[in-house]
Coordinates of C-alpha atoms in Angstrom, one line a residue:
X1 CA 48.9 -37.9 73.4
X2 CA 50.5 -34.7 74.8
X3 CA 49.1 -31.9 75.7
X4 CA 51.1 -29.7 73.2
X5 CA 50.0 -32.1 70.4
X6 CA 46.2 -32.2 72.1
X7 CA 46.4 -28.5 72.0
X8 CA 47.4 -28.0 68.7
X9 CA 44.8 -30.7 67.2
X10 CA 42.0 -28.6 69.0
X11 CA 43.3 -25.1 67.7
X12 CA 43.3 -27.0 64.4
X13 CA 39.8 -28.2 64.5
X14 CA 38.6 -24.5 65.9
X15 CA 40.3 -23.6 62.9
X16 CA 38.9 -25.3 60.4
X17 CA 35.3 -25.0 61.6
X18 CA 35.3 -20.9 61.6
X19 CA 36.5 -21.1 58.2
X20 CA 33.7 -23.6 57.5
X21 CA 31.8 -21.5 59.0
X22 CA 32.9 -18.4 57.0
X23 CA 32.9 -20.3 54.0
X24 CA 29.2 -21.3 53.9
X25 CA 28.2 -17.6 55.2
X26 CA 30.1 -16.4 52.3
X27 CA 28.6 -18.5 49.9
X28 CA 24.9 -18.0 51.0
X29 CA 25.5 -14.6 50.1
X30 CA 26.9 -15.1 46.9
X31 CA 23.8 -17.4 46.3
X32 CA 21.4 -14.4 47.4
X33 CA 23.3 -12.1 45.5
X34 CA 23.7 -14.1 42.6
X35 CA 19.4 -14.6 42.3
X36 CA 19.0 -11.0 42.4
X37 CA 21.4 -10.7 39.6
X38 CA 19.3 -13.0 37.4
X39 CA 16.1 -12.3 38.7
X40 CA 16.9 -8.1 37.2
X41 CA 18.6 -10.0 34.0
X42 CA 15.0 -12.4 34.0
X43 CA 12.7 -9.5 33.9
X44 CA 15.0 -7.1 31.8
X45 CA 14.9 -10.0 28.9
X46 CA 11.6 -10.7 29.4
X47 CA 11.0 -6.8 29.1
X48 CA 13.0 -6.2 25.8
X49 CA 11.3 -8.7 23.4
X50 CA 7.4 -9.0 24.3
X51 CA 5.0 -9.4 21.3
X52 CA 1.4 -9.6 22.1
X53 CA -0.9 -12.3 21.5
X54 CA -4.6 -10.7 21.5
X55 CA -6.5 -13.9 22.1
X56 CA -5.5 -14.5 25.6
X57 CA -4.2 -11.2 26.3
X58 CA -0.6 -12.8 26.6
X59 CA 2.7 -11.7 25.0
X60 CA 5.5 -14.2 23.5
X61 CA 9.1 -13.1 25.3
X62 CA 12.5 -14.5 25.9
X63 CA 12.8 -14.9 29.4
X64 CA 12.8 -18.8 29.7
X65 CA 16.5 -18.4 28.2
X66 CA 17.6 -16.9 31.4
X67 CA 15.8 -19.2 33.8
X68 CA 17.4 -22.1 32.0
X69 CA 20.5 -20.5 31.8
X70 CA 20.0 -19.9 35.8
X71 CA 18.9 -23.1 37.2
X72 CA 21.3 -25.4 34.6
X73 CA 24.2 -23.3 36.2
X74 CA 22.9 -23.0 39.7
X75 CA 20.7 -25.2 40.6
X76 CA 16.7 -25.4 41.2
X77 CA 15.9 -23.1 43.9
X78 CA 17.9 -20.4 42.2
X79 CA 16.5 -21.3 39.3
X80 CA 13.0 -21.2 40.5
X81 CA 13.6 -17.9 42.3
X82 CA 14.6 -15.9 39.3
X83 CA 11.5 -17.0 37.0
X84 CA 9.0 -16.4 39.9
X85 CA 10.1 -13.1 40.3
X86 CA 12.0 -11.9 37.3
X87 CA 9.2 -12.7 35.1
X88 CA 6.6 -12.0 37.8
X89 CA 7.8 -8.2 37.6
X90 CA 8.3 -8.2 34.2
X91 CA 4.2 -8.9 33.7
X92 CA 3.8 -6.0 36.5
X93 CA 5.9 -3.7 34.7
X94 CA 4.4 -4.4 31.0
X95 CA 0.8 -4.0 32.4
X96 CA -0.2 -7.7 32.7
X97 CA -1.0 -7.5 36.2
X98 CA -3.9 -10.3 35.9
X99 CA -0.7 -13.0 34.8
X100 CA 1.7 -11.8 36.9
X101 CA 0.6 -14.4 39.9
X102 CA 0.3 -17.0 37.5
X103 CA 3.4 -16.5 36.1
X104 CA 5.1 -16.2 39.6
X105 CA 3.8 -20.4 40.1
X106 CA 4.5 -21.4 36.5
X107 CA 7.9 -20.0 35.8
X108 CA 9.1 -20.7 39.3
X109 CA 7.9 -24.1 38.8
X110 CA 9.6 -24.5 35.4
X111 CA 13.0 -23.4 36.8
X112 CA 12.4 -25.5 39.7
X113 CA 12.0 -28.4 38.1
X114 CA 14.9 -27.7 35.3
X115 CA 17.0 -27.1 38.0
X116 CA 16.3 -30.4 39.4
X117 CA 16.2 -32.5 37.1
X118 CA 19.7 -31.8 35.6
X119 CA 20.6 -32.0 39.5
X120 CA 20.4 -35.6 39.4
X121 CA 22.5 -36.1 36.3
X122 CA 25.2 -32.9 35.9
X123 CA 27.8 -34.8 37.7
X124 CA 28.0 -37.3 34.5
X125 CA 31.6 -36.8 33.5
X126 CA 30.7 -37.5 29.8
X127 CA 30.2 -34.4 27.5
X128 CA 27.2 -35.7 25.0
X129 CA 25.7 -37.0 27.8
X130 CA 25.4 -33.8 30.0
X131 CA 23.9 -31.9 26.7
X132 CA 21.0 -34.6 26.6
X133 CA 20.5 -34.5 30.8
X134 CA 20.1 -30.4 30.2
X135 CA 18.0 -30.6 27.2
X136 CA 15.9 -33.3 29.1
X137 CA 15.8 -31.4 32.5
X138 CA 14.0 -28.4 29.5
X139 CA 12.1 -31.0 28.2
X140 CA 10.6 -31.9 31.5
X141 CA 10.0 -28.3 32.7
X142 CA 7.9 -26.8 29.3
X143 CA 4.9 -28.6 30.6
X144 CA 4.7 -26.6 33.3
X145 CA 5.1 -23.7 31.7
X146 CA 3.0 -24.4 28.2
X147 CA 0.6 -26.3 30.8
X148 CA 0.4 -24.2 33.5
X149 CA -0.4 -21.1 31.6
X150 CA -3.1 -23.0 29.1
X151 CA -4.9 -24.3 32.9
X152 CA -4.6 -21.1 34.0
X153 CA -6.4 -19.1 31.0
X154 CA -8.6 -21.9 30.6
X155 CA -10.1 -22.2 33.9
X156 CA -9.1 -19.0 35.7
X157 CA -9.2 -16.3 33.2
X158 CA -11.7 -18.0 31.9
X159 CA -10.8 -17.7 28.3
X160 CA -11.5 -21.4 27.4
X161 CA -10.4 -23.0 24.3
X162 CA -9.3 -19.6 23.7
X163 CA -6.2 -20.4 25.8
X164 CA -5.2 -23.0 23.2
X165 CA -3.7 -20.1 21.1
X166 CA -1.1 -19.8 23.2
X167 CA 0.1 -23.2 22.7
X168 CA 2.3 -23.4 19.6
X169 CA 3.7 -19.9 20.8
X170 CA 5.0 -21.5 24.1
X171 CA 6.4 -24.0 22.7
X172 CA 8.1 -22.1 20.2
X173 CA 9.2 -19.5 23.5
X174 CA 10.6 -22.8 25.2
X175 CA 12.6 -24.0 22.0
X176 CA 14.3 -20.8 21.4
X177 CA 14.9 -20.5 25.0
X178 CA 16.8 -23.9 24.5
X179 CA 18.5 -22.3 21.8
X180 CA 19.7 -19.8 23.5
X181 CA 20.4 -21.1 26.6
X182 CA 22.1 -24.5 26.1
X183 CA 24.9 -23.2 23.9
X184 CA 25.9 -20.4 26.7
X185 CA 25.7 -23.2 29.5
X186 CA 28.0 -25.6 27.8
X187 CA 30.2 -22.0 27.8
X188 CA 30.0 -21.3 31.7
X189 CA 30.5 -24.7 32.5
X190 CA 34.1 -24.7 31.6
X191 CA 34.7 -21.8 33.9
X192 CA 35.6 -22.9 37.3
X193 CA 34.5 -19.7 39.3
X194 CA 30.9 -20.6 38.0
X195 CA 30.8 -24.1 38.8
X196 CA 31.6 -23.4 42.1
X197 CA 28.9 -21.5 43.4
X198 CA 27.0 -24.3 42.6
X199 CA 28.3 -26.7 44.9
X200 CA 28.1 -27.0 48.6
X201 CA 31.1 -25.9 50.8
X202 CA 32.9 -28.9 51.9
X203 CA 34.8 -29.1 55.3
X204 CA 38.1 -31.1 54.9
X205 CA 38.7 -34.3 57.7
X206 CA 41.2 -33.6 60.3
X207 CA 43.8 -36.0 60.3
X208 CA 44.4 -37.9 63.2

């Protein structure tokens, strides 16, 4: 090999790797700003429709639409960021300060593992398919949050059996946050700016 040609193979590779570089600097960011983004639209959702449930001292809301929304589009840790916090605040903010660190573990957790599961299946190519991996990823997230907040009143608020009258209006926050959130997913999907945040910077082969 000449030196011109090692010399322009080795500007080529310095190259490519501060791009890559820049790239996945550029994209972190985008990531950060992006969960700050849905973290304010978490709590401002959660915020505008909260009815309040006097046996448990809990209120029904709409916020698990936006943490579904969040971690089908962008993955789990997004996911899990914006419904620890978003809805975390939102309990601050509305006065339920005694929920707000057991909503920061259950709704993290939910979007977590929503964000996850759908993870392991998004890249199916097949339309019907993807719909029943994303309503399945919800399917296997409500139990933390119907669960996690029925242990929580049960045991540490103390509110025993109590806590059970939260049940059927989880359940009925997770379906119409499945409502909600599945329809404008299948939207976003098919816009290519939003797709790629999710995915990981890839740095193209030198050719030899």
């Amino acid at each position: 090999m000449s030196d011109d040609l090692k010399s322009e193979l080795d500007q080529k590779i310095i190259s490519q790797e501060r791009n890559a570089i820049l790239t996945k600097g550029s994209f972190t960011s985008l990531q950060v700003a992006l969960g700050a983004l849905m973290t304010a639209l978490e709590t401002v959702s959660t915020i505008l429709l909260s009815i309040y449930i006097p046996q448990t001292n809990g209120y029904f809301n709409l916020g698990d639409s936006v943490i579904f929304i969040t971690a089908l589009l962008f993955g789990a840790y997004i996911g899990g960021f914006t419904g620890a916090f978003g809805a975390g605040l939102a309990d601050v903010i509305l006065g339920y300060y005694m929920y707000a660190p057991i909503t920061f573990v259950v709704k993290g957790l939910e979007g977590l593992v929503v964000g996850w599961i759908y993870e392991k299946f998004r890249t199916n190519p097949n339309g019907l398919k993807k719909f029943s991996f994303k309503l399945l990823a919800i399917i296997c997230g409500a139990p933390f949050m119907v669960g996690g907040y029925f242990l929580a009143e049960f045991f540490i608020l103390s509110y025993g059996w109590a806590a059970a009258a939260e049940l059927i209006p989880n359940l009925l926050q997770v379906g119409l946050g499945a409502v909600i959130a599945l329809p404008i997913v299948n939207l976003l999907e098919c816009v290519p700016i939003i797709t790629s945040i999710r995915e990981k910077p890839v740095e193209t082969p030198v050719s030899s």
